[in-house]
Amino acid sequence: MAATAAVLALLLPACGGDGQPGGSGPAASASLDPEADLRKQRLTVSNWDGYMPKDLPARFTSAVGTPMTVAKHSTNEEIVAKLTASADSGIDVAFVSGQYAQALAAQGLLEPIHHDLVPHLKNLDPLAARLAHDKGNVYSVPYTWGTTGLCYRKDLVGYTPDSWNDLLKPRAAVKGRATMLKTERWLFLPAQKALGYSVNTTDEQQLAQVKELLLTAKDGLLAYDDTTFGDRLKSGEAVLAEAWDGWCPTDDKRIGFVVPKEGSDLWTDTMVILKSSKNKEAAHAFIDYVLDAKTHSWVASNIFYKVPNTAAMAELDPALVKSHPVLAMTPEQLLKGESVVDLGDAATAYTRIVTEVTAG
């Protein structure tokens, strides 16, 4: 999943008007032309590198007629900074994590999704309209979703981990050979769940306890690692890692993935249309093209992240699902996790604590 953290607190105060999620959907829908000549529009889409097929721009242009340019961003923070730096970023469609879409919508920066211009929304699992960051898919369309858990070497750990405390208070076989995610919300998650707190807590006393547990756990870690934990597990340098489900290399039969008994999160990456876009009809056509089952199934087949698209998941080769068991998780299982939402001003507290925990 594409990264994140707490730059949301840096966003400007609410702009009023239709800045509230869902506040302008029906009225704004009437302003777009479903018969617009898409060949006369130009589309710029910003996404994480490798998060969609390389030939997608060419295929989209061939099918729809709209020339398309791709801009890349490395993190949510990077694209949010770009979108908030000026009234017109030049971006029509951006890929951002759900809590960032929520924050951008609250600032009035997003165009409500005109469902009548995205007929392939019918492919989405109905549960995808119940996500806490945007119920009803009012201003964002989910692209991928998943959860966070423990990725471990079955042959080296010597037991089956089932608790976040297996990471935070490791046994001898694991101590010094475990990694945790370093992106803010996910660095917090194991301690929050182990203590019985929400992944979205803003309670100062709870955050203080989370900080103390994370400082204690630091002594048992090999590293904070968002990107290479899979390779560390394969080599045996690490035997246990906090991991996003799709990035746990369960195609290696020595490696397993488990959602701890205390529970976990439900993360979502989304597609949003900027209010400043001058190509809104083409932007909707792009999202609709992505939601076509044959396009969207590329994600699960190549990145191994699940997509909330029933028709796309049905396109997957059963052999692929068998070799990557996390792909078999159902939407109902995913929705047992707690949705990660925007924290508003409290995001600064998370940033401060992460700095204090990871320093040195």
XYZ file of C-alpha atoms in Angstrom:
360
model
C 0.000 0.000 0.000
C 1.227 3.231 -0.723
C 2.641 5.043 2.186
C 1.237 7.689 4.482
C 1.693 9.786 7.608
C 0.523 12.930 9.184
C 0.913 15.848 6.903
C -2.847 16.189 6.983
C -2.590 18.603 9.849
C -0.797 20.987 7.520
C -3.804 21.299 5.260
C -5.521 24.644 5.122
C -8.642 25.330 7.162
C -11.915 24.308 5.567
C -12.863 26.428 2.579
C -16.583 26.266 3.251
C -19.133 25.847 0.498
C -19.271 22.263 -0.645
C -16.157 21.261 1.236
C -17.982 18.838 3.445
C -18.090 15.291 2.169
C -21.246 14.673 0.296
C -22.318 18.263 0.475
C -22.471 18.989 -3.246
C -22.910 15.691 -5.061
C -26.349 16.071 -6.685
C -26.006 19.790 -7.429
C -22.546 19.459 -8.952
C -23.613 16.441 -11.033
C -25.843 18.635 -13.139
C -22.890 20.778 -14.207
C -21.090 18.037 -16.115
C -21.892 17.056 -19.672
C -22.287 13.303 -20.198
C -22.036 13.944 -23.942
C -18.765 15.921 -23.710
C -16.237 15.282 -26.488
C -13.515 13.522 -24.481
C -11.065 13.859 -27.390
C -10.853 17.585 -26.613
C -9.894 17.054 -22.978
C -6.411 16.332 -21.591
C -5.915 14.191 -18.515
C -3.115 14.233 -15.939
C -3.152 11.442 -13.375
C -0.790 11.256 -10.383
C -0.108 7.813 -8.955
C 2.544 5.825 -7.156
C 5.106 4.266 -9.452
C 4.135 0.763 -10.512
C 0.619 1.035 -9.077
C -1.154 0.648 -12.423
C -0.235 -0.966 -15.774
C 2.485 0.867 -17.685
C 0.444 0.716 -20.881
C -2.738 2.002 -19.234
C -2.364 5.579 -20.599
C -2.022 4.285 -24.157
C -4.923 1.881 -23.769
C -7.131 4.527 -22.169
C -6.359 7.015 -24.938
C -7.048 4.405 -27.598
C -10.373 3.446 -26.020
C -11.682 6.866 -24.942
C -9.780 9.351 -27.086
C -8.386 11.469 -24.261
C -4.613 12.079 -24.263
C -3.269 11.134 -20.845
C -0.134 12.072 -18.905
C 1.058 10.314 -15.765
C 2.736 12.160 -12.902
C 4.288 10.062 -10.158
C 4.436 10.641 -6.439
C 6.304 8.684 -3.804
C 4.135 9.323 -0.769
C 0.765 10.646 0.268
C 2.550 13.601 1.818
C 4.172 14.493 -1.476
C 0.980 14.533 -3.515
C -1.035 16.264 -0.773
C 1.585 19.006 -0.582
C 1.322 19.447 -4.342
C -2.467 19.534 -4.327
C -2.606 22.108 -1.535
C 0.246 24.331 -2.702
C -1.817 26.200 -5.304
C -5.368 26.617 -6.516
C -4.593 24.558 -9.629
C -2.051 21.774 -9.327
C -2.602 20.666 -12.910
C -3.650 17.253 -11.616
C -7.036 15.895 -12.673
C -7.045 12.529 -10.869
C -4.896 11.584 -7.878
C -4.383 8.287 -6.094
C -4.313 8.821 -2.304
C -5.023 6.734 0.764
C -8.517 6.946 2.198
C -7.770 9.180 5.169
C -6.079 11.660 2.825
C -9.079 11.662 0.517
C -11.206 12.400 3.575
C -9.008 15.362 4.531
C -8.859 16.756 0.989
C -12.637 16.554 0.700
C -13.078 18.348 3.997
C -10.982 21.182 2.568
C -13.260 21.464 -0.461
C -10.545 20.357 -2.874
C -12.335 17.358 -4.371
C -15.022 17.050 -7.013
C -17.854 14.792 -5.865
C -17.941 11.576 -7.829
C -20.741 11.740 -10.377
C -21.913 8.165 -10.203
C -23.874 8.469 -13.426
C -20.581 8.992 -15.291
C -18.958 5.886 -13.768
C -21.165 2.950 -14.747
C -18.511 0.409 -13.736
C -19.104 1.400 -10.118
C -21.532 -1.508 -10.324
C -18.466 -3.777 -10.189
C -17.566 -2.640 -6.678
C -18.454 -4.846 -3.757
C -21.375 -3.201 -1.897
C -19.252 -3.242 1.260
C -16.872 -0.796 -0.430
C -19.530 1.878 -0.006
C -19.416 1.477 3.778
C -15.830 2.583 4.364
C -15.584 5.089 7.201
C -13.449 7.628 5.345
C -16.153 8.087 2.659
C -19.452 6.279 3.108
C -21.292 6.069 -0.188
C -18.169 6.772 -2.274
C -19.221 10.405 -2.426
C -15.839 11.913 -3.302
C -13.494 8.945 -3.741
C -13.479 5.569 -5.430
C -11.615 2.741 -3.682
C -8.797 1.243 -5.756
C -7.205 -1.249 -3.359
C -7.906 -2.392 0.175
C -6.312 -4.637 2.716
C -5.170 -5.045 6.274
C -2.015 -5.242 8.374
C -0.718 -8.262 10.215
C 2.242 -10.412 11.134
C 4.347 -11.934 8.379
C 6.583 -14.679 9.701
C 8.954 -17.542 8.894
C 7.106 -20.704 9.837
C 10.306 -22.726 9.962
C 12.316 -20.285 12.095
C 9.867 -18.811 14.588
C 9.019 -22.151 16.153
C 5.414 -21.272 16.937
C 2.454 -19.621 15.289
C 2.278 -15.954 16.302
C -1.246 -14.746 16.995
C -0.821 -11.536 19.000
C 0.709 -8.109 18.469
C 2.624 -8.876 21.664
C 4.576 -11.481 19.699
C 6.110 -8.440 18.007
C 6.124 -5.980 20.902
C 7.305 -8.408 23.581
C 9.142 -10.999 21.493
C 10.231 -14.426 22.615
C 13.937 -15.275 22.518
C 13.744 -16.762 19.009
C 12.318 -13.519 17.657
C 14.122 -10.871 19.698
C 16.438 -8.831 17.473
C 15.001 -10.484 14.346
C 11.693 -8.609 13.993
C 10.772 -5.509 12.003
C 7.988 -2.966 12.324
C 6.525 -0.603 9.768
C 7.826 2.924 10.225
C 5.034 4.888 8.567
C 3.243 6.695 11.378
C -0.200 5.154 11.478
C 1.207 1.665 11.083
C 4.021 2.112 13.560
C 1.335 2.942 16.112
C -1.039 0.124 15.148
C 0.520 -2.878 16.985
C 0.709 -1.003 20.294
C -2.755 0.502 19.887
C -4.357 -2.856 19.257
C -2.311 -4.648 21.938
C -3.556 -2.068 24.465
C -7.143 -2.334 23.206
C -7.286 1.131 21.683
C -8.575 2.447 18.382
C -6.134 2.937 15.515
C -7.656 6.422 15.323
C -7.369 7.337 18.986
C -6.580 10.945 19.833
C -6.773 10.451 23.593
C -3.596 11.903 25.107
C -3.354 9.358 27.920
C -3.784 6.467 25.484
C -1.181 7.925 23.153
C 1.249 8.247 26.065
C 0.789 4.549 26.866
C 1.257 3.660 23.188
C 4.496 5.631 23.151
C 5.844 3.835 26.232
C 5.040 0.425 24.760
C 6.680 1.337 21.457
C 9.821 2.525 23.270
C 9.969 -0.756 25.184
C 9.460 -2.764 21.987
C 12.247 -0.926 20.213
C 14.899 -2.960 22.045
C 13.582 -6.173 20.500
C 13.593 -4.961 16.914
C 15.959 -5.547 14.054
C 14.695 -2.471 12.194
C 11.830 -0.221 11.214
C 11.243 -1.304 7.645
C 8.482 -0.437 5.163
C 10.048 -1.827 2.012
C 12.539 -4.688 2.444
C 10.989 -6.790 5.196
C 9.944 -9.424 2.661
C 13.517 -9.887 1.489
C 14.730 -9.958 5.102
C 12.261 -12.765 5.829
C 13.270 -14.751 2.762
C 16.954 -14.519 3.682
C 16.279 -15.382 7.331
C 17.733 -12.110 8.610
C 14.258 -11.442 10.015
C 11.802 -14.053 11.248
C 8.813 -11.834 12.072
C 7.597 -8.593 10.504
C 4.655 -6.253 10.766
C 3.422 -6.185 7.169
C 0.696 -4.994 4.866
C -1.026 -8.139 3.647
C -0.152 -7.826 -0.035
C 3.519 -7.327 0.656
C 3.919 -10.457 2.794
C 5.535 -12.930 0.349
C 3.296 -15.873 1.117
C 4.140 -17.407 -2.242
C 7.214 -18.615 -0.324
C 5.880 -21.669 1.464
C 8.128 -20.937 4.451
C 6.292 -17.668 5.096
C 2.867 -17.183 6.655
C 0.596 -14.219 7.400
C -1.794 -13.791 10.290
C -4.082 -11.048 11.556
C -3.484 -10.931 15.346
C -6.312 -11.796 17.690
C -6.524 -8.215 18.987
C -7.617 -7.111 15.523
C -6.145 -4.791 12.949
C -6.969 -2.087 10.455
C -8.691 -1.734 7.113
C -6.641 0.484 4.840
C -7.821 1.762 1.479
C -6.161 3.521 -1.437
C -8.512 5.597 -3.557
C -8.924 7.614 -6.740
C -10.108 11.221 -6.392
C -10.915 14.007 -8.864
C -9.667 17.496 -8.090
C -12.187 20.316 -7.919
C -9.705 22.357 -9.986
C -9.731 19.836 -12.855
C -10.762 21.302 -16.190
C -11.282 17.811 -17.582
C -13.812 16.361 -15.204
C -15.722 14.300 -17.742
C -12.471 12.640 -18.871
C -11.488 12.161 -15.236
C -14.688 10.234 -14.617
C -14.113 8.244 -17.797
C -10.649 7.298 -16.519
C -11.990 6.028 -13.203
C -14.662 4.099 -15.059
C -11.989 2.555 -17.305
C -9.968 1.488 -14.268
C -13.019 -0.181 -12.744
C -13.471 -2.377 -15.799
C -12.796 -5.886 -14.509
C -10.011 -6.631 -16.995
C -8.187 -3.414 -16.068
C -8.646 -3.560 -12.322
C -7.694 -7.226 -12.012
C -4.145 -6.223 -13.015
C -3.625 -4.861 -9.503
C -4.279 -8.116 -7.693
C -2.435 -10.126 -10.335
C 0.707 -7.980 -10.286
C 0.863 -6.158 -6.948
C -0.994 -8.806 -4.949
C -3.215 -6.251 -3.266
C -6.910 -7.045 -3.203
C -9.287 -4.747 -5.056
C -12.873 -4.050 -3.913
C -14.094 -5.014 -7.365
C -16.106 -8.218 -7.398
C -15.848 -8.653 -11.156
C -12.075 -8.011 -11.172
C -11.392 -10.477 -8.362
C -13.388 -13.074 -10.285
C -10.910 -12.646 -13.162
C -7.996 -13.930 -11.056
C -6.332 -17.219 -11.869
C -7.262 -19.648 -9.053
C -3.639 -20.826 -9.054
C -2.526 -17.279 -8.223
C -4.935 -17.073 -5.309
C -3.714 -20.445 -4.056
C -0.096 -19.319 -4.163
C -0.904 -15.968 -2.502
C -3.396 -16.896 0.244
C -3.932 -13.290 1.353
C -5.758 -12.690 -1.929
C -8.439 -15.090 -0.699
C -9.428 -12.815 2.193
C -13.068 -11.842 1.718
C -14.519 -8.328 1.945
C -16.370 -9.454 5.074
C -13.057 -10.458 6.680
C -11.462 -7.158 5.709
C -14.311 -5.131 7.151
C -13.631 -6.667 10.551
C -10.665 -4.321 10.589
C -10.932 -0.737 11.769
C -10.903 1.835 8.971
C -8.044 4.299 9.114
C -9.501 7.815 9.068
C -8.171 11.358 9.133
C -7.083 12.557 12.583
C -7.286 16.266 11.930
C -5.118 18.365 14.253
C -4.225 15.293 16.332
C -1.989 14.102 13.486
C 0.763 16.346 14.812
C 0.843 14.361 18.050
C 1.411 11.177 16.069
C 4.276 12.796 14.161
C 5.899 13.979 17.380
C 5.665 10.576 19.052
C 7.033 8.733 16.029
C 10.020 11.080 15.970
C 10.643 10.458 19.656
C 10.275 6.678 19.319
C 12.449 6.209 16.242
C 15.192 8.709 17.155
C 18.630 7.310 17.897
